[in-house]
mmCIF file of C-alpha atoms in Angstrom:
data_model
loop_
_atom_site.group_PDB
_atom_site.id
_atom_site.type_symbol
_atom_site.label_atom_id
_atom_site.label_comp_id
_atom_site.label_asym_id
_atom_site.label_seq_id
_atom_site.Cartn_x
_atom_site.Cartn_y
_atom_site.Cartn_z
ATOM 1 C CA UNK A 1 94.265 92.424 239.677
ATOM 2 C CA UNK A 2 90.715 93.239 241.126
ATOM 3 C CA UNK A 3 90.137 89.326 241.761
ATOM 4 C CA UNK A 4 92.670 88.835 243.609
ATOM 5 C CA UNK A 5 91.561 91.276 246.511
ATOM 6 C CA UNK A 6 88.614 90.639 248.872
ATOM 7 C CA UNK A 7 89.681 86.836 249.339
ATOM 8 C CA UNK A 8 92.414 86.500 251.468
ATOM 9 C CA UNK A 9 94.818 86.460 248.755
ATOM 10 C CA UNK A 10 98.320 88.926 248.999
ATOM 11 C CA UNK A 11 99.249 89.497 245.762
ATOM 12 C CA UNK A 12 102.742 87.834 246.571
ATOM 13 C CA UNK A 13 104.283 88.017 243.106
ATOM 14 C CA UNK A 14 103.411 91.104 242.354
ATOM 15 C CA UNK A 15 104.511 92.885 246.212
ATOM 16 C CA UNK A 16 107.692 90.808 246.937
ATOM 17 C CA UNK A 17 109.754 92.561 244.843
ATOM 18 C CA UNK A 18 108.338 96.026 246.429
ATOM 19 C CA UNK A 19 109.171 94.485 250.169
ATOM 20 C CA UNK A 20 112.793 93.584 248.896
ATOM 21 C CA UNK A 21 112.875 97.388 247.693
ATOM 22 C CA UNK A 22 112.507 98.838 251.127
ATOM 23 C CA UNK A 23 114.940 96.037 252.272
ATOM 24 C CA UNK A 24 117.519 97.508 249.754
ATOM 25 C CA UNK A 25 117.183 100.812 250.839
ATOM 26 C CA UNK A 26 117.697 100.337 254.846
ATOM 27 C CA UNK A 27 120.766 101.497 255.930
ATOM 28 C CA UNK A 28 122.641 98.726 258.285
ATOM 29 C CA UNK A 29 121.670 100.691 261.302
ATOM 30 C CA UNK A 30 118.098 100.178 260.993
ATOM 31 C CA UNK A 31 117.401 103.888 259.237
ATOM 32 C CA UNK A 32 115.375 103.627 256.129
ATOM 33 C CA UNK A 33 116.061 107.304 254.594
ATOM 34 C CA UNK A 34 113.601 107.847 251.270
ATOM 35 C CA UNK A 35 116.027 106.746 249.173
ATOM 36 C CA UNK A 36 119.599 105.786 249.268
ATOM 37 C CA UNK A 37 121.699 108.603 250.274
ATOM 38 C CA UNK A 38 118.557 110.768 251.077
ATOM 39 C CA UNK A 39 117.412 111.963 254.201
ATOM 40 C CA UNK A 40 114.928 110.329 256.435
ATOM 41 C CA UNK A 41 111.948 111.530 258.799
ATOM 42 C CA UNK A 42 110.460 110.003 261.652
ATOM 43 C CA UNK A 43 106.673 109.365 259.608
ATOM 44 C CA UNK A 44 108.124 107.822 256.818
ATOM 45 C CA UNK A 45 110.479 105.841 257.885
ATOM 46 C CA UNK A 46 107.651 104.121 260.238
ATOM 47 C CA UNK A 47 105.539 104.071 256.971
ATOM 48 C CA UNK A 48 108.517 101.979 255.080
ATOM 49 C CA UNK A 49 108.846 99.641 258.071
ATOM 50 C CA UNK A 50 105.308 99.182 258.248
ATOM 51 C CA UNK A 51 105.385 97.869 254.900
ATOM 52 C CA UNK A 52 108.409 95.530 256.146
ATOM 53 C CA UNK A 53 106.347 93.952 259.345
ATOM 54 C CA UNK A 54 103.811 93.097 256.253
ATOM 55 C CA UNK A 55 106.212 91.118 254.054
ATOM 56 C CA UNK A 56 107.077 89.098 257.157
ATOM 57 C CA UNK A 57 110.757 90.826 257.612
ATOM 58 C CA UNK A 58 110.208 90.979 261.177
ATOM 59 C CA UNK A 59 114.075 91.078 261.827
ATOM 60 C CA UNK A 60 114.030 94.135 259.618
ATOM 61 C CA UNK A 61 111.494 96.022 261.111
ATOM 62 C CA UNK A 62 112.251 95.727 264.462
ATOM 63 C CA UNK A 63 115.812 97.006 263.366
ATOM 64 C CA UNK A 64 113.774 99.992 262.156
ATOM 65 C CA UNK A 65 112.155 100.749 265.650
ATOM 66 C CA UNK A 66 115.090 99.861 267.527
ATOM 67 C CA UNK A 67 117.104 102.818 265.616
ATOM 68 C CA UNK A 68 114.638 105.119 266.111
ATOM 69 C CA UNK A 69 114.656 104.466 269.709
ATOM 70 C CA UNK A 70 118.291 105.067 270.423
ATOM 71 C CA UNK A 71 117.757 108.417 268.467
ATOM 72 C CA UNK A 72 114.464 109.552 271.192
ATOM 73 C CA UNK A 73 115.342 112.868 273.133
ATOM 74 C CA UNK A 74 114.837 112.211 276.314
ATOM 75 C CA UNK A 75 111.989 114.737 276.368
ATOM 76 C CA UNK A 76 110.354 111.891 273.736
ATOM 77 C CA UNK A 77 110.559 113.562 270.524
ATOM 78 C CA UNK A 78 112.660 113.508 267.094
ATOM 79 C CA UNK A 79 113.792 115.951 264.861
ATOM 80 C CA UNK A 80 111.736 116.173 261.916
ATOM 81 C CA UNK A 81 114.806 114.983 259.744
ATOM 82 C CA UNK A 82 118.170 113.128 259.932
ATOM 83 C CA UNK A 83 120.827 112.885 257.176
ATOM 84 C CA UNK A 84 123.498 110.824 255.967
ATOM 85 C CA UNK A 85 126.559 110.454 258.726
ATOM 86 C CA UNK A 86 123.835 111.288 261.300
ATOM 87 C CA UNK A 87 123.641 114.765 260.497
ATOM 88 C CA UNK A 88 120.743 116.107 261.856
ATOM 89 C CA UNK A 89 118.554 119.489 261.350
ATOM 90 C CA UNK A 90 117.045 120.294 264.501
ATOM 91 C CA UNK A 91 114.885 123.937 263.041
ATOM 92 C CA UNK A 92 112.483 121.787 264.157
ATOM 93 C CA UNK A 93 110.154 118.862 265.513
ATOM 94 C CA UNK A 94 106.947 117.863 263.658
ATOM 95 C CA UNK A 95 104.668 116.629 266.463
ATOM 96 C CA UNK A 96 102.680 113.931 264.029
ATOM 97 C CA UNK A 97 106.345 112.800 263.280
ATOM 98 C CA UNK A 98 106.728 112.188 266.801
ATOM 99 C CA UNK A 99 103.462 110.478 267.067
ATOM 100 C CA UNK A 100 103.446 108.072 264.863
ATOM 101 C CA UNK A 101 105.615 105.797 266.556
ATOM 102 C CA UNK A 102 102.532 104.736 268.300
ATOM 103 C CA UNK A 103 100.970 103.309 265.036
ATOM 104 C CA UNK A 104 104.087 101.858 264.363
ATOM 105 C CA UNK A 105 104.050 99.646 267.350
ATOM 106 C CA UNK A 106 100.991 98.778 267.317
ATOM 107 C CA UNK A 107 100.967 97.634 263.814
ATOM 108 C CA UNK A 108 103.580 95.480 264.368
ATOM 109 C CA UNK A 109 101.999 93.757 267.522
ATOM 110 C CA UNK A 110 99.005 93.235 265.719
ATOM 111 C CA UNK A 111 100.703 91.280 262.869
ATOM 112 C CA UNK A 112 103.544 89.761 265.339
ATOM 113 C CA UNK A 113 101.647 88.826 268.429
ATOM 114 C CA UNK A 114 105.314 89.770 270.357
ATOM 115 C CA UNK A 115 104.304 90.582 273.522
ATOM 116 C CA UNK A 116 108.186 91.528 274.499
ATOM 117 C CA UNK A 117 108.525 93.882 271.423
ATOM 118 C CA UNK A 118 105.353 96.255 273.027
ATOM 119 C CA UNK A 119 106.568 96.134 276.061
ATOM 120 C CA UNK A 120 110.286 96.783 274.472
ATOM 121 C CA UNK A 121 108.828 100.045 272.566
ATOM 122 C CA UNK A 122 105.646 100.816 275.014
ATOM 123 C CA UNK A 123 108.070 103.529 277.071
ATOM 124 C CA UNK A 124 109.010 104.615 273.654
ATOM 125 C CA UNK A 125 106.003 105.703 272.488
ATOM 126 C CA UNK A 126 104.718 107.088 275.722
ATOM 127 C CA UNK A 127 107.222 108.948 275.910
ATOM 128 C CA UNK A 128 106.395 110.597 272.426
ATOM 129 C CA UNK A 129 102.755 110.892 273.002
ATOM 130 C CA UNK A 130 103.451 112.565 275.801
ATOM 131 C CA UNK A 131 105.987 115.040 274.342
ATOM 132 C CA UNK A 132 102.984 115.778 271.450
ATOM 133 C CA UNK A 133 100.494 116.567 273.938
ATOM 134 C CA UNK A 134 102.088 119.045 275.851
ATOM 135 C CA UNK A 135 101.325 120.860 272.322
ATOM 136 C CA UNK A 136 97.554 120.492 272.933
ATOM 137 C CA UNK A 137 95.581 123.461 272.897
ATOM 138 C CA UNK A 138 92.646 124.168 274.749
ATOM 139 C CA UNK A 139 90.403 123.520 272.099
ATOM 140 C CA UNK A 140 91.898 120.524 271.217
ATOM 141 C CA UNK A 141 94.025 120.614 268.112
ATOM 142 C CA UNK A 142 97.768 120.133 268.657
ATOM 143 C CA UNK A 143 100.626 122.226 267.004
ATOM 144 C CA UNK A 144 102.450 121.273 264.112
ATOM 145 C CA UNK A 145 105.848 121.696 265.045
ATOM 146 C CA UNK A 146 108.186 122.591 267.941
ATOM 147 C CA UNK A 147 110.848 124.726 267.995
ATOM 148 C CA UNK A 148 114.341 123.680 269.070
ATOM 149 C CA UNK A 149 113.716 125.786 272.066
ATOM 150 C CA UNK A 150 111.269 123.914 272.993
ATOM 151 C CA UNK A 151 107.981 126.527 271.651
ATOM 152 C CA UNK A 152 105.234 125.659 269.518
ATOM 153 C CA UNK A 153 104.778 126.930 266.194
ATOM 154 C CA UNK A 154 101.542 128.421 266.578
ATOM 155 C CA UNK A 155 99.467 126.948 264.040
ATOM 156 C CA UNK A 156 97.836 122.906 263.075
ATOM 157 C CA UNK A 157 97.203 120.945 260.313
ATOM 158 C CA UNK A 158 94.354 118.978 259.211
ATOM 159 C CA UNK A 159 96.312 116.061 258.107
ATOM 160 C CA UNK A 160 98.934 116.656 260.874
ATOM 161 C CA UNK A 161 96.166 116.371 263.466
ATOM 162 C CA UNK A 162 94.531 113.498 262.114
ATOM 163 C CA UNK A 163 97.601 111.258 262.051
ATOM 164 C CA UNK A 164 97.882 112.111 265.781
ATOM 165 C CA UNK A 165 94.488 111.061 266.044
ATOM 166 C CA UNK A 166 95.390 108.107 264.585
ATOM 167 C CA UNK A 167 98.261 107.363 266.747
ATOM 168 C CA UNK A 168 96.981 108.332 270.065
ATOM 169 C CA UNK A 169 93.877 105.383 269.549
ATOM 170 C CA UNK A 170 97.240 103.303 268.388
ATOM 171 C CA UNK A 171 98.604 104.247 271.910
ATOM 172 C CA UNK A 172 95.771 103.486 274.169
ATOM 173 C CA UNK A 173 95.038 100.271 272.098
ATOM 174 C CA UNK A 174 99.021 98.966 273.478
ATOM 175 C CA UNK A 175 98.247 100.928 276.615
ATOM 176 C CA UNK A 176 94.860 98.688 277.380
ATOM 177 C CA UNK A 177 96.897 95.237 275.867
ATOM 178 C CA UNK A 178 99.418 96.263 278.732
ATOM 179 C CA UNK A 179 96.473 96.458 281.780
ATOM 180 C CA UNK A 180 97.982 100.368 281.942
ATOM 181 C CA UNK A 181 95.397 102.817 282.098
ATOM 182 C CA UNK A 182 95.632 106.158 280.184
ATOM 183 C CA UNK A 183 93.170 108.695 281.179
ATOM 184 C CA UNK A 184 94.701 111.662 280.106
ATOM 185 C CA UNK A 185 95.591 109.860 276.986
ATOM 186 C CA UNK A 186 91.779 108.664 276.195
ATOM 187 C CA UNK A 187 90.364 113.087 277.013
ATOM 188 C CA UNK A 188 92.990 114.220 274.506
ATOM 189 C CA UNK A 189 91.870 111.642 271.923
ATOM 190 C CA UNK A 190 88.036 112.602 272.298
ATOM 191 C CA UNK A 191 89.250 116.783 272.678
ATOM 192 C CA UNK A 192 91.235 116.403 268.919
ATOM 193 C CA UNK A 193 88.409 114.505 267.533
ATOM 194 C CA UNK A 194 86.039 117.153 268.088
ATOM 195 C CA UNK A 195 88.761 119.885 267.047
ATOM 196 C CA UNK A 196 88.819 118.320 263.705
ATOM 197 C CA UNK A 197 84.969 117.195 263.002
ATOM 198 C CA UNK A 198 83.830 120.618 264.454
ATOM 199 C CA UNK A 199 86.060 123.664 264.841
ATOM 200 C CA UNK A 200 87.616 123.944 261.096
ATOM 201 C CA UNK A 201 88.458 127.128 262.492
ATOM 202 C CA UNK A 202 91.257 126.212 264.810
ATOM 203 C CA UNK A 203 93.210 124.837 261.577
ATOM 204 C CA UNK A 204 95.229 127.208 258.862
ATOM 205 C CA UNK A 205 94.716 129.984 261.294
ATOM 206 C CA UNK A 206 98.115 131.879 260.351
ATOM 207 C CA UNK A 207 99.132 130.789 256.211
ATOM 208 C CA UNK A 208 96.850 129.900 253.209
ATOM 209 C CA UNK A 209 94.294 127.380 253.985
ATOM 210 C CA UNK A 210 95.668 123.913 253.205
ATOM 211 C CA UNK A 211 92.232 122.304 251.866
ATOM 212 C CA UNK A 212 93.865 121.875 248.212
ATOM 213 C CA UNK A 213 95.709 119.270 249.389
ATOM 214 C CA UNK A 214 94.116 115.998 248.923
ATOM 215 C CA UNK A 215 95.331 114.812 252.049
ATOM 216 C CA UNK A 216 93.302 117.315 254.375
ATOM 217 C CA UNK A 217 90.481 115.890 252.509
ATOM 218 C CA UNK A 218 90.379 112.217 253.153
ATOM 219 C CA UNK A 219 92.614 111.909 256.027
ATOM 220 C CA UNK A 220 90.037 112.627 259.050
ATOM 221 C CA UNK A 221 88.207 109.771 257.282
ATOM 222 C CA UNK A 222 91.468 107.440 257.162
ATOM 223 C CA UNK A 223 92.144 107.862 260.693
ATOM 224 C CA UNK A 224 88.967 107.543 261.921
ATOM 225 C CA UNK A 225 87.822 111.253 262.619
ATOM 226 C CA UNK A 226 85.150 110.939 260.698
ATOM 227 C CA UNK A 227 83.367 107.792 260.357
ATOM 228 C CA UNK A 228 79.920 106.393 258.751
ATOM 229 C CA UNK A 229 77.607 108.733 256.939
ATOM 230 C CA UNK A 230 79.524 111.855 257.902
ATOM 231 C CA UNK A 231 82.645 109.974 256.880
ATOM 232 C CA UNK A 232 80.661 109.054 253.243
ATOM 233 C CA UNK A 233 79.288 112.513 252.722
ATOM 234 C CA UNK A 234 83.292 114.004 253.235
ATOM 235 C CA UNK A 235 84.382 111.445 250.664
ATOM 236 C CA UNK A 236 81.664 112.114 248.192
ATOM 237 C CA UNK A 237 82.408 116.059 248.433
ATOM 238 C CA UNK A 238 85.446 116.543 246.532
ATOM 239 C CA UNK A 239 85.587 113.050 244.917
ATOM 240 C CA UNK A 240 85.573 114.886 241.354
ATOM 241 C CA UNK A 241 88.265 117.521 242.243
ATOM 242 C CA UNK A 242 90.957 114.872 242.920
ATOM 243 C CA UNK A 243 90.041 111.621 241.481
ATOM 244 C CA UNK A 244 91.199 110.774 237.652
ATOM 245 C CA UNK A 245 90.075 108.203 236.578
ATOM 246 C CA UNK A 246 92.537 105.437 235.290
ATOM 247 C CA UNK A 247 95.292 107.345 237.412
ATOM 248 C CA UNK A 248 94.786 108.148 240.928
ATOM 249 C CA UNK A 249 94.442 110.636 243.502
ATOM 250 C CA UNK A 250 96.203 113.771 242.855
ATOM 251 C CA UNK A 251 98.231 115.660 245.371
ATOM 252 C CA UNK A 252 96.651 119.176 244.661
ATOM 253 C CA UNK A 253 93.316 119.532 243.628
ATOM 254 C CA UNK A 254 94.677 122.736 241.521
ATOM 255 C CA UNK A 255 97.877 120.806 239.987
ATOM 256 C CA UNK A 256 98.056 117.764 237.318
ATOM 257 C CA UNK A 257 99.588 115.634 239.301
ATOM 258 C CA UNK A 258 98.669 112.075 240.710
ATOM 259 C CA UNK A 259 100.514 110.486 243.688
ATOM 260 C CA UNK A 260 100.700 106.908 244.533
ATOM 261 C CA UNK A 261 100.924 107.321 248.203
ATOM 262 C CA UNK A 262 98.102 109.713 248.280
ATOM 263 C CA UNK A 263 96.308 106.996 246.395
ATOM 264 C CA UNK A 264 97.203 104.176 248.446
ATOM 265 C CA UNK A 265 95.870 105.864 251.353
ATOM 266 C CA UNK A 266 92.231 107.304 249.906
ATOM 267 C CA UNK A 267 92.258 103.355 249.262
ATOM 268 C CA UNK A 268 92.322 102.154 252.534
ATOM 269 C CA UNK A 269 89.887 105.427 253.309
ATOM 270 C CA UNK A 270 87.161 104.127 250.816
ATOM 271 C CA UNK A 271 87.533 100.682 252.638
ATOM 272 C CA UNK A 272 87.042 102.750 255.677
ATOM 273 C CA UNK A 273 83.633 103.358 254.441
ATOM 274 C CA UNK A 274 82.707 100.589 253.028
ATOM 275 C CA UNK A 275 83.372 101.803 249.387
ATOM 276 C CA UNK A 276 85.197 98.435 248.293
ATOM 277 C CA UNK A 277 84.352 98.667 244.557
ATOM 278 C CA UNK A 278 86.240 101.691 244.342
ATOM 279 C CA UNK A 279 88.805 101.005 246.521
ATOM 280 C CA UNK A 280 90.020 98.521 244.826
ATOM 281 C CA UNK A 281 89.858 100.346 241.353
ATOM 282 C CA UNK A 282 91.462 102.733 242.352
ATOM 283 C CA UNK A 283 94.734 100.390 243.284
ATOM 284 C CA UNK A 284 94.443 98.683 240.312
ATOM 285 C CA UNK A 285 95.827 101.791 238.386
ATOM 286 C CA UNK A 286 99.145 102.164 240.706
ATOM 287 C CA UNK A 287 100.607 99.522 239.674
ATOM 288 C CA UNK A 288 101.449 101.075 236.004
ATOM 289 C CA UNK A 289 103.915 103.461 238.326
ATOM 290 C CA UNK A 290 106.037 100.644 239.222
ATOM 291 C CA UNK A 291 109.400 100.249 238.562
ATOM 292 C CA UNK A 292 111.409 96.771 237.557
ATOM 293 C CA UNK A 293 113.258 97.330 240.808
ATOM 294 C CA UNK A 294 109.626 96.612 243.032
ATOM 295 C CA UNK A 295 109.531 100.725 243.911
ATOM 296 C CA UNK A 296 106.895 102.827 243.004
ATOM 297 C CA UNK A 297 107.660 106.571 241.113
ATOM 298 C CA UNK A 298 105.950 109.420 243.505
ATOM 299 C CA UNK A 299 104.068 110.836 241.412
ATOM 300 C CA UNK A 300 103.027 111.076 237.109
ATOM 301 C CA UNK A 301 101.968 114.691 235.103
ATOM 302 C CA UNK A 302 99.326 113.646 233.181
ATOM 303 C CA UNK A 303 99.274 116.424 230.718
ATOM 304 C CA UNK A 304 103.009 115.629 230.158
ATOM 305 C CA UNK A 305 102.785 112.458 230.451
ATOM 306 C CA UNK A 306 105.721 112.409 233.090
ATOM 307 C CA UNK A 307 107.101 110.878 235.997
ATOM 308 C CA UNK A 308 107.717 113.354 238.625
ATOM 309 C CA UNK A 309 110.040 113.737 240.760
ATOM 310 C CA UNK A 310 112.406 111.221 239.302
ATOM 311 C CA UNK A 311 112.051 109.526 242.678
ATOM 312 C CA UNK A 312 110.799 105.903 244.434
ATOM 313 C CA UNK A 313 110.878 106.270 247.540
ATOM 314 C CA UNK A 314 110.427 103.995 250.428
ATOM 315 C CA UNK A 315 107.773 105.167 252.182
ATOM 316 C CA UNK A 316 105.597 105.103 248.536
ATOM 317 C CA UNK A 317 105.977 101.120 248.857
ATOM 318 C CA UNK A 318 105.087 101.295 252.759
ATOM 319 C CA UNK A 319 101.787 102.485 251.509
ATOM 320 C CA UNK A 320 101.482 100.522 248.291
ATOM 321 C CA UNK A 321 102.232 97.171 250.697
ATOM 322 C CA UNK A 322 99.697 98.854 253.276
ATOM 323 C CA UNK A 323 97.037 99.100 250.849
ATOM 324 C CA UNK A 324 97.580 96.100 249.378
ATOM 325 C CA UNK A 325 96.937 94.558 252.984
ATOM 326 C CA UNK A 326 93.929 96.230 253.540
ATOM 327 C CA UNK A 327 92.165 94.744 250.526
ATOM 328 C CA UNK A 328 93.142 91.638 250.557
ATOM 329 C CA UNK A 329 93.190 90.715 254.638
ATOM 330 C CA UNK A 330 96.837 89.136 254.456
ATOM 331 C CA UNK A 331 98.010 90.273 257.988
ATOM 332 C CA UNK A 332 96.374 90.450 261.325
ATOM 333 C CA UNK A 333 96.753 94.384 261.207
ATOM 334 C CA UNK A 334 95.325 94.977 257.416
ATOM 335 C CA UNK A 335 92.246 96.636 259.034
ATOM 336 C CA UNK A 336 94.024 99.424 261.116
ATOM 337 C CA UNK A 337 93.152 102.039 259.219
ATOM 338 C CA UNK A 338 89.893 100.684 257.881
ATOM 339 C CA UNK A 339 88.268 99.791 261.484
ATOM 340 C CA UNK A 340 88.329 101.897 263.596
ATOM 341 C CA UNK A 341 87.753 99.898 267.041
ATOM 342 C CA UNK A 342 89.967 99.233 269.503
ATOM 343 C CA UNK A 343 89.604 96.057 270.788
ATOM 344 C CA UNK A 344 91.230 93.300 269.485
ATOM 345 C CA UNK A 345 89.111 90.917 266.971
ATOM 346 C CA UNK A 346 88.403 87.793 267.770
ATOM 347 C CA UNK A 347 91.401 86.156 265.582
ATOM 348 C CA UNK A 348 93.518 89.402 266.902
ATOM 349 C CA UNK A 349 93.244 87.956 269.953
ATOM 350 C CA UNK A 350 93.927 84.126 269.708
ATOM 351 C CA UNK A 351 96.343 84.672 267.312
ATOM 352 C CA UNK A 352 98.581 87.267 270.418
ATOM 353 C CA UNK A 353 97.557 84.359 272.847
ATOM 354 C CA UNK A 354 99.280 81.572 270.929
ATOM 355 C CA UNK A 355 102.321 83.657 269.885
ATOM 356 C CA UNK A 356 102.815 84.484 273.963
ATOM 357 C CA UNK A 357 102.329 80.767 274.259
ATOM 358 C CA UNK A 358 104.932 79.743 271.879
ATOM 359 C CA UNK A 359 107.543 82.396 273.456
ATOM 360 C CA UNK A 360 106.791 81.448 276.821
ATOM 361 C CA UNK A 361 107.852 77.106 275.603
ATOM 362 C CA UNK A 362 110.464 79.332 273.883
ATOM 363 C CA UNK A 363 111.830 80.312 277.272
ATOM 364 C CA UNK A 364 111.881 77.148 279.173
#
């Protein structure tokens, strides 16, 4: 498994039948709930179509973005959770939910080259960005949730913030590939960086802190918060308190319980940092959580040697195909999370110029 990362090589044999998972679990509207008859969230369902831009099921994904769009308030947000026979609960609006949208698109451009599809979901997405901002504080962080009527819940998350960090730099990078500038865009970016690298305080401020979570812990580094030696030194703090070896990443640093997602992701964060070796060791143990049907379980008890929940979802295989892509360099997006620039490479960029080329013969 380790050989085949590191050398251009998507493990095809092994990931097609995850890809054709998340296909079987899309509704025909475009909606990928987490399983079939489950409920879906913004986040995750742009996590599972993520996974589908990577397997090449273009068709698919843009489904995925198109239904998302026709379900955008017209203030730019979603509720934090649809059901089945569009039932919606609208308690309330998650603003990293909302955000993501932006990571979404650009992911898809990167790998795609489709000029028309940013400029299709560009007023999408700055429309949410802008809805998740207004939730900005003066220091910087932005609140977790909104209220139906419109108020903030008065409190942020590490890992909440981060993915907006995330997503914001997603949404100037398709702002700048569209000549549109974003000011106000690029002083809320640097203000939430500095929230999360150096007010801790402004996080956790009203509940029990959330630092268990594995997630607060290597997410600033995933999304590019924190990057080189500061980024190291946060990674090499609580390595022992969630890392078991042979297993994963657990969820909880108090509770015997490894998650695949969780462990996909601290992947892609050790490739953030250069940490390949481990990175890709750390993969190589998901793969014992996969099920004949290409999904991955959530989650295994070690002490009771369990599966739990009883659940694959679809977003778990977004992040096993995401991390899959980052080692091994398949698509034109695998470094998204693991390089923090904005600027299109070098191969980013011819590779966008000959796709616009090719539509543009397309159209004549």
């Amino acid at each position: 498994m380790k050989s085949l990362f590191f050398l251009q090589q998507f493990p095809e044999s092994l990931l097609r039948p995850t890809i054709d998972f998340i296909l079987s679990v899309q509704c025909e509207d475009g909606r990928i709930p987490w399983q079939p008859g489950d409920k879906t969230d913004p986040w995750n369902h742009i996590e599972a179509a993520m996974g589908l831009s990577i397997g090449g099921e273009y068709g698919a994904a843009n489904a995925a973005y198109e239904w998302l769009a026709k379900l955008q308030r017209e203030d730019g947000s979603w509720f934090a959770s649809y059901g089945e026979a569009a039932k919606v609960l609208e308690d309330k609006r998650e603003t990293n939910f909302i955000a993501y949208i932006a990571t979404g698109v650009w992911h898809h451009y990167l790998i795609t080259g489709d000029e028309n599809f940013l400029q299709r979901y560009f007023p999408v997405l700055e429309r949410a960005i802008n809805f998740v901002l207004r939730y900005q504080s003066d220091e910087g962080e932005i609140a977790w949730a909104v209220n139906k009527d419109g108020n903030a819940r008065d409190d942020a998350l590490v890992t909440a913030c981060a993915s907006i960090y995330k997503s914001i730099d997603c949404a100037i990078a398709c702002a700048n590939q569209l000549d549109i500038e974003k000011p106000h865009w690029e002083q809320a970016f640097e203000r939430l960086g500095v929230a999360l690298t150096d007010k801790p305080h402004r996080f956790d401020r009203n509940w029990e802190s959330k630092a268990r979570y594995s997630m607060d812990w290597f997410y600033p580094v995933l999304t590019g918060a924190f990057q080189g030696d500061a980024a190291r030194a946060r990674i090499a703090q609580r390595w022992n308190e969630f890392v078991i070896d042979e297993l994963g990443c657990k969820c909880v640093s108090d509770e015997p319980w490894v998650t695949v997602a969780e462990s996909c992701e601290l992947t892609m964060a050790l490739l953030a940092i250069g940490d390949k070796r481990r990175a890709a060791q750390i993969y190589s143990w998901l793969h014992q959580f996969k099920n004949e049907d290409g999904g991955y379980w959530t989650g295994f008890v070690y002490p009771d040697d369990a599966l739990w929940p009883e659940e694959r979802t679809s977003w778990t295989a977004g992040a096993v195909l995401l991390a899959a892509d980052a080692l091994s360099g398949y698509t034109n997006a695998a470094d998204l999370f693991t390089n923090h620039g904005r600027e299109l490479t070098n191969e980013q960029a011819a590779f966008a110029q000959a796709q616009q080329r090719r539509s543009g013969e397309a159209a004549q």
